[in-house]
CSV table of C-alpha atoms in Angstrom, one decimal:
chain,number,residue,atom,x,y,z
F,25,UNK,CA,0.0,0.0,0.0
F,26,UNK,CA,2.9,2.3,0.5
F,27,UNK,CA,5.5,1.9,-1.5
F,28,UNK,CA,4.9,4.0,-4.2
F,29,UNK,CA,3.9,6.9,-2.5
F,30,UNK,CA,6.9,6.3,0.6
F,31,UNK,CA,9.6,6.8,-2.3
F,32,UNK,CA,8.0,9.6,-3.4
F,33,UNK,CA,8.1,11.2,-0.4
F,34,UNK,CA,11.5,9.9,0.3
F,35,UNK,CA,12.9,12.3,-2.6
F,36,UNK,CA,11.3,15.4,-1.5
F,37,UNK,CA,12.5,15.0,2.3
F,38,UNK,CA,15.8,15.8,0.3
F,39,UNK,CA,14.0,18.9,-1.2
F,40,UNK,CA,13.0,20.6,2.3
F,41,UNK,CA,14.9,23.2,3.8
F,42,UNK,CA,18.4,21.8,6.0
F,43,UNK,CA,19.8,23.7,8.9
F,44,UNK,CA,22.5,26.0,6.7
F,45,UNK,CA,19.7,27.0,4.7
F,46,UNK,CA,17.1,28.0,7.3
F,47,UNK,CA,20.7,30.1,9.5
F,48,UNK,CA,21.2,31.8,6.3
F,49,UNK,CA,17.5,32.8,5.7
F,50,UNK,CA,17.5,33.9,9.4
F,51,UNK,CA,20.8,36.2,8.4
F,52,UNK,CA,18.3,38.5,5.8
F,53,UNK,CA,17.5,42.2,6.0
F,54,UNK,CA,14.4,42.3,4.2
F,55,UNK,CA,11.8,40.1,3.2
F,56,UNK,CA,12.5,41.1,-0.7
F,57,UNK,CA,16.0,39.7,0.5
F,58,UNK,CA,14.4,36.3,1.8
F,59,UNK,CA,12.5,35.8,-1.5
F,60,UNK,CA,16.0,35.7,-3.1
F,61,UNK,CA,17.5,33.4,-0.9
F,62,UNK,CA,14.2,31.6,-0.7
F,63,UNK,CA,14.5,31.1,-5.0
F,64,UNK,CA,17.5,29.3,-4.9
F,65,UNK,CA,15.7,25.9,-3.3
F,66,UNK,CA,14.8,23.7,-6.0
F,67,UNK,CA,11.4,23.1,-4.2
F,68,UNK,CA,11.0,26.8,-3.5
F,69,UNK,CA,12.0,28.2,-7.0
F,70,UNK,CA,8.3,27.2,-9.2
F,71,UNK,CA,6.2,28.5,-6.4
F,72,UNK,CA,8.1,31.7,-5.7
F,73,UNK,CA,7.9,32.7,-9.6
F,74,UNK,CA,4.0,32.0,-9.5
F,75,UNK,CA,3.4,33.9,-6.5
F,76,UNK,CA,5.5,36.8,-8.1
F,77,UNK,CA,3.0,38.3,-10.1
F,78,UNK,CA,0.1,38.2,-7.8
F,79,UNK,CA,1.6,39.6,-4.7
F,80,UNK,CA,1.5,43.4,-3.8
F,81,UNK,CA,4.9,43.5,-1.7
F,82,UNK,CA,7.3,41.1,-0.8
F,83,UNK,CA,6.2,40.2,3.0
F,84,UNK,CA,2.7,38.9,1.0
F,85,UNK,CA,4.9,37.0,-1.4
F,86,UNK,CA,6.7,35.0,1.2
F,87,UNK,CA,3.9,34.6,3.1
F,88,UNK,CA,1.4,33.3,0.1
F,89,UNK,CA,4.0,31.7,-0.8
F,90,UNK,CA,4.3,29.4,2.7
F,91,UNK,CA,0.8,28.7,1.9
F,92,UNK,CA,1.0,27.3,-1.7
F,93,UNK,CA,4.2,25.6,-0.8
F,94,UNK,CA,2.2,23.8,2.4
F,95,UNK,CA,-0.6,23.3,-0.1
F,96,UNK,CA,1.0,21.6,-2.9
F,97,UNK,CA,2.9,19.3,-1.0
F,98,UNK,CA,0.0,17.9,1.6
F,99,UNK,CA,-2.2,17.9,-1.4
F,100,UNK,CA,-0.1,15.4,-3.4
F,101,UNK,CA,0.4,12.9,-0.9
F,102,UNK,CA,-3.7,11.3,-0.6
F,103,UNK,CA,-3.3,10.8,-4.7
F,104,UNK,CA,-0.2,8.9,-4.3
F,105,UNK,CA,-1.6,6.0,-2.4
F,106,UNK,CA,-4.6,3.4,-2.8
F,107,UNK,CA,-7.4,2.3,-0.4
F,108,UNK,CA,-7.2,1.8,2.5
F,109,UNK,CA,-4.2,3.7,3.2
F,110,UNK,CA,-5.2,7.0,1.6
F,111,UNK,CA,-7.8,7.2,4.3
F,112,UNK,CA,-5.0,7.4,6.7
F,113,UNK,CA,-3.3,9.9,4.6
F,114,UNK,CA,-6.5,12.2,4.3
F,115,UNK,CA,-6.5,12.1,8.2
F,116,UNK,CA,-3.0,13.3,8.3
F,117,UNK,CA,-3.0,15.9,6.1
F,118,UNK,CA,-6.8,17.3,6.3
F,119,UNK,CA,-5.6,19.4,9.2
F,120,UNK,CA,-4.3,22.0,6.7
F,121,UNK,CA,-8.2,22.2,5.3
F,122,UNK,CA,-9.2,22.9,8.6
F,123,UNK,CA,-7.0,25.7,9.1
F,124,UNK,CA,-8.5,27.0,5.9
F,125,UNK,CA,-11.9,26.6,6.4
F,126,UNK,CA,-12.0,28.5,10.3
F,127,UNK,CA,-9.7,31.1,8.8
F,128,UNK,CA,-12.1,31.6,5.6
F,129,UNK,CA,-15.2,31.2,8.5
F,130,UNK,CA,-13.0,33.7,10.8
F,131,UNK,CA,-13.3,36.4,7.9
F,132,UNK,CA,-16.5,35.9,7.0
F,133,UNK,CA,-17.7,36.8,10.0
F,134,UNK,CA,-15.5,39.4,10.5
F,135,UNK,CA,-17.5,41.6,7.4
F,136,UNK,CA,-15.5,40.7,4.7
F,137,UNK,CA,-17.3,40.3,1.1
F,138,UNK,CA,-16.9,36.5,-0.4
F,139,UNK,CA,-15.2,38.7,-3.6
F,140,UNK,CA,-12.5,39.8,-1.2
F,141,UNK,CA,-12.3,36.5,0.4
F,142,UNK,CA,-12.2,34.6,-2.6
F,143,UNK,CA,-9.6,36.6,-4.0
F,144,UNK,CA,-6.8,35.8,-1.7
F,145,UNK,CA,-8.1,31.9,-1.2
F,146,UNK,CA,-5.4,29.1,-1.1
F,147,UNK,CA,-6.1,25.9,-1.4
F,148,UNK,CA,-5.5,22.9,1.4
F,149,UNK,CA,-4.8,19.8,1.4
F,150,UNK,CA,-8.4,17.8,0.1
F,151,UNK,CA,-10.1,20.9,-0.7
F,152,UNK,CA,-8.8,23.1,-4.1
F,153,UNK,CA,-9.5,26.8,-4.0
F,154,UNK,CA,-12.9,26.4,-5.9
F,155,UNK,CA,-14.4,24.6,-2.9
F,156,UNK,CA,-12.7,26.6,-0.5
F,157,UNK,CA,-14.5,29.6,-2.5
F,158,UNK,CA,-18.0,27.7,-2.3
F,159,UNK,CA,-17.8,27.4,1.1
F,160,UNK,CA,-16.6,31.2,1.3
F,161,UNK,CA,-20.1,32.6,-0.3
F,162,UNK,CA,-22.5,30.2,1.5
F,163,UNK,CA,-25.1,32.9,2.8
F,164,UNK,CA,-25.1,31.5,6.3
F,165,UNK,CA,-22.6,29.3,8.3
F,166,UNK,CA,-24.9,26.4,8.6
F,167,UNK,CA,-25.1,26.2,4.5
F,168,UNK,CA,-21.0,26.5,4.9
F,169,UNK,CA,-21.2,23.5,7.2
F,170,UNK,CA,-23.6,21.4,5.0
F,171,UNK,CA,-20.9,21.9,2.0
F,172,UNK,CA,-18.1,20.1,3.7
F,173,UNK,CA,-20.7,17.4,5.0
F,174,UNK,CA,-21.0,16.7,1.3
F,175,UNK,CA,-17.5,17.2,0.8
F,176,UNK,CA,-16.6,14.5,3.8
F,177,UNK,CA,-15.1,17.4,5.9
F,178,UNK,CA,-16.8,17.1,8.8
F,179,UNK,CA,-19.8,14.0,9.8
F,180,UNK,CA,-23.4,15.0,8.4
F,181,UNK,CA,-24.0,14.5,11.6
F,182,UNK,CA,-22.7,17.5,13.2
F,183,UNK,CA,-24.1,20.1,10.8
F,184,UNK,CA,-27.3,20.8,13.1
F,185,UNK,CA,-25.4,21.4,16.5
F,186,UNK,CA,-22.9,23.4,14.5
F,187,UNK,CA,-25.5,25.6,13.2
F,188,UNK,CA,-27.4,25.9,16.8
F,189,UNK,CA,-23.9,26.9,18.0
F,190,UNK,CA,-24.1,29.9,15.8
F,191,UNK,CA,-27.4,30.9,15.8
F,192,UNK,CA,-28.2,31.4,19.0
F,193,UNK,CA,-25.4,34.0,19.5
F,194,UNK,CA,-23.2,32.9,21.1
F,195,UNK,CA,-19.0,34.2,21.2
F,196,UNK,CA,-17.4,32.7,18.3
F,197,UNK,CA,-15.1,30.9,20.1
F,198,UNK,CA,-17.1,27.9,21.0
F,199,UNK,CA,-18.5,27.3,17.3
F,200,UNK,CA,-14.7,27.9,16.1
F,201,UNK,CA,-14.2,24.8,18.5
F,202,UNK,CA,-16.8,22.7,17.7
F,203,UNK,CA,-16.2,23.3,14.2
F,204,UNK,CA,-12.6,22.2,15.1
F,205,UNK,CA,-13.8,19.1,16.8
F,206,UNK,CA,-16.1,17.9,14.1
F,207,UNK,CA,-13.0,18.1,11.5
F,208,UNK,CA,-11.4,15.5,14.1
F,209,UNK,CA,-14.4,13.6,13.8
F,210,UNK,CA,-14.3,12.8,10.5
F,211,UNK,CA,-10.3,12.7,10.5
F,212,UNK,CA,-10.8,9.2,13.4
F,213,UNK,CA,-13.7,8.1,11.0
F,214,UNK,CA,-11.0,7.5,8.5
F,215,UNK,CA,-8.5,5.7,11.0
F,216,UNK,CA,-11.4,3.4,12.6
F,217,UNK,CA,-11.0,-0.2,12.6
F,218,UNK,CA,-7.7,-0.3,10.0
F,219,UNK,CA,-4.5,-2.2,12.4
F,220,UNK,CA,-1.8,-0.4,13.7
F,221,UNK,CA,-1.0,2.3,11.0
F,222,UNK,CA,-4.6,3.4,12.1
F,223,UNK,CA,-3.7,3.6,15.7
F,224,UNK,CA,-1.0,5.2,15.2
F,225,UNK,CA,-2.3,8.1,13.6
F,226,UNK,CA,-4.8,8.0,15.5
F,227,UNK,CA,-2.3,8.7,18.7
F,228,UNK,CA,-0.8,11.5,16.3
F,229,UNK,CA,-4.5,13.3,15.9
F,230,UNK,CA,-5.0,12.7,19.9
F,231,UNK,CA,-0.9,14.4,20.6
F,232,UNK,CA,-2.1,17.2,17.7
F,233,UNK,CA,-5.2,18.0,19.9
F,234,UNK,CA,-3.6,18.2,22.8
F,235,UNK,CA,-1.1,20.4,21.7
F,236,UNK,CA,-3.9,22.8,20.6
F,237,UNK,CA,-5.9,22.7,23.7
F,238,UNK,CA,-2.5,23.7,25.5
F,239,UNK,CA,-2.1,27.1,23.0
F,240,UNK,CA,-5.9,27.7,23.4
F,241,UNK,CA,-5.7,27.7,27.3
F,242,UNK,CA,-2.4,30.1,26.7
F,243,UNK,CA,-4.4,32.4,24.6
F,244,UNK,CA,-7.1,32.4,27.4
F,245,UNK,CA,-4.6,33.3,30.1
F,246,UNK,CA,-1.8,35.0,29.3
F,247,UNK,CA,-2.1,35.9,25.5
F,248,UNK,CA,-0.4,35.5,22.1
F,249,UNK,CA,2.8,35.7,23.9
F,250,UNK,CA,2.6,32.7,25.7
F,251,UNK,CA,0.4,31.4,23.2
F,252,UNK,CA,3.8,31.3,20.8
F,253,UNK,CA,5.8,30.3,23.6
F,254,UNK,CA,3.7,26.6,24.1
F,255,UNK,CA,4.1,26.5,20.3
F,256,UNK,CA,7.3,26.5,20.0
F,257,UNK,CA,8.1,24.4,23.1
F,258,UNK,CA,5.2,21.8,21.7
F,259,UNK,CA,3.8,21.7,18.7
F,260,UNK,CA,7.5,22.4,16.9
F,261,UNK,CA,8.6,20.0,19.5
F,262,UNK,CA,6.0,17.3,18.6
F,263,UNK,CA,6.5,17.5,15.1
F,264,UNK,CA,10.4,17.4,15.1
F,265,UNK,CA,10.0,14.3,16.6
F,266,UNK,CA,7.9,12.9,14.0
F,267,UNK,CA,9.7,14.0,11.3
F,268,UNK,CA,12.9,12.5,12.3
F,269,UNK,CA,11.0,9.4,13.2
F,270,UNK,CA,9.8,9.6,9.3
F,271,UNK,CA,12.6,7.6,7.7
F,272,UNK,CA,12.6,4.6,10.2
F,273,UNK,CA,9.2,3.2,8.8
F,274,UNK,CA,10.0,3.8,5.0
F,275,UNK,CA,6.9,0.8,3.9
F,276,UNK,CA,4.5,2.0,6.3
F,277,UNK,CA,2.2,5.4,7.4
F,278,UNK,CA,5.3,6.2,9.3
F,279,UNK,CA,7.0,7.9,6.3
F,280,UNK,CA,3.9,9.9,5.5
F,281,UNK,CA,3.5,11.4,9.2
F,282,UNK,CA,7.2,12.0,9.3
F,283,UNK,CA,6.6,13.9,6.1
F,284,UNK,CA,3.6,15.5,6.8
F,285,UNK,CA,5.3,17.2,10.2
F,286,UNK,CA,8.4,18.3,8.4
F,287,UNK,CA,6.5,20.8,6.0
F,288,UNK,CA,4.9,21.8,8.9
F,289,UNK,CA,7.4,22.4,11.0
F,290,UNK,CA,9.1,24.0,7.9
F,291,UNK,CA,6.3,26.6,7.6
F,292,UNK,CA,6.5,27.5,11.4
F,293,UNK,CA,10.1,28.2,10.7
F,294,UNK,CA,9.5,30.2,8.1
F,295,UNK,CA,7.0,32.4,9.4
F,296,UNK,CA,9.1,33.3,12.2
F,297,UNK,CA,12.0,34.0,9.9
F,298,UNK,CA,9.6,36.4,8.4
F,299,UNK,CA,8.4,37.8,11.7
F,300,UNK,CA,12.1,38.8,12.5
F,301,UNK,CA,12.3,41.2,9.3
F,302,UNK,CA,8.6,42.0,9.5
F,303,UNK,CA,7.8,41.9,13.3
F,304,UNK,CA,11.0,42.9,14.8
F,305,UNK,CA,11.4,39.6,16.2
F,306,UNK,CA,15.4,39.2,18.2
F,307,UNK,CA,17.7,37.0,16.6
F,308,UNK,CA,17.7,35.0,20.1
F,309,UNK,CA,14.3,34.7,19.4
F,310,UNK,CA,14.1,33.6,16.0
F,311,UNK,CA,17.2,31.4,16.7
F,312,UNK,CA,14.7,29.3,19.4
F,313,UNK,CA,12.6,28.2,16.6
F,314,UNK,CA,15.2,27.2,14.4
F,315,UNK,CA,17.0,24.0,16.7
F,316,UNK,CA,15.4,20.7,15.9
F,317,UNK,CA,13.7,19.0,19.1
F,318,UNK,CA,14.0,15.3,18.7
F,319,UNK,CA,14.0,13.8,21.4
């Protein structure tokens, strides 16, 4: 079941940015300065001269193009294997639709016009950016939720409590969770029942929740600061580890998790690269993120 898609991805772990790479991206003035650097990267170089003409300024370039990169790469893998293990692979990688969907949701709500929103769409991992942009002009949240019922985003079952969640007024918060949790749902529906691959990946959604609860209760206490902070001490943590547990189980789901959490972790990396030229961010700072946690 895997061994078409696990050499696959065994190439483009060669492809993903090494240690010297990220230190030298880390040494730019200028974001305009990390899109050069950035161009040199066989993997980087296709997606950087797509990105060119669309963005307005440099920072949006690097940053759209974070989001293509993550996009493209998560959204190869499911097509690269067969029943039943691209169920498993789905699971993996619909996390990156999910971010998609509550940020497009996020927005929405926020006031902005489904024109505006469409217009700066990228796609996930399962979902392209003319799905993403169906969802985007439902005219109410619960018709949004009935599309990726049909699309197998989240259960059918969990469109009505969704839609109660919203309706009766309440913060936004709990219906961002809910929505959260019914994306989980449907990502253990595809690991139910299927050996130890399954239960494994199911162990990596349970870890992946965890680590989200953990930056949730930050953001409740203390704020984005120490929001950041749990991130970088867990989530990069967590993923590290997977990643450079990738290449020990080269015929199995193994591979693909490993995979899955190094373009991840990759794209945290980058962003606070970015956030050092863009945010003022400390070298120290910036330097935390960059040290592989494998252990």
């Amino acid at each position: 079941m895997y061994e078409y898609g696990n050499a696959r991805i065994a190439a483009l772990r060669g492809r993903l940015l090494d240690g010297p790479s990220l230190r030298r991206l880390v040494e730019a003035g200028s974001a305009a300065e990390l899109l050069v650097l950035l161009e040199r990267a066989e993997d980087w170089r296709p997606i950087l001269r797509e990105v060119a003409p669309l963005a307005a300024d440099p920072q949006s370039a690097f940053e759209v193009s974070v989001e293509r990169h993550r996009s493209a790469r998560l959204g190869a893998l499911p097509r690269w294997y067969a029943p039943p293990a691209r169920g498993l692979v789905e699971a993996l990688v619909l996390p990156l639709d999910a971010q998609r969907v509550v940020a497009l949701l996020r927005r929405r709500r926020a006031g902005e016009t489904p024109e505006a929103v469409g217009a700066t769409i990228v796609g996930g991992a399962l979902l392209g950016t003319a799905q993403l942009g169906a969802v985007g002009r439902a005219p109410t949240f619960a018709e949004a939720v009935r599309q990726l019922a049909r699309l197998g985003l989240v259960p059918a079952n969990a469109v009505a409590s969704l839609a109660e969640l919203r309706e009766v007024g309440r913060a936004w918060e709990p219906v961002e969770a809910g929505l959260m949790e019914a994306f989980d749902r449907a990502r253990l529906a595809r690991v139910a029942g299927r050996g130890g691959d399954a239960a494994r990946v199911g162990a990596i959604i349970a870890a992946e929740r965890a680590d989200r609860e953990a930056v949730a209760e930050e953001l409740r206490g203390d704020g984005t600061s120490a929001a950041a902070h749990v991130e970088r001490a867990t989530t990069l943590a967590r993923l590290d580890r997977l990643a450079a547990a990738g290449p020990r189980d080269p015929l199995g789901i193994g591979a693909v998790a490993g995979y899955v959490a190094a373009v991840e972790a990759q794209a945290i990396r980058l962003r606070a690269i970015l956030a050092r030229v863009a945010a003022g961010w400390s070298s120290q700072l910036v330097g935390s993120y960059m040290t592989a946690r494998t252990t």
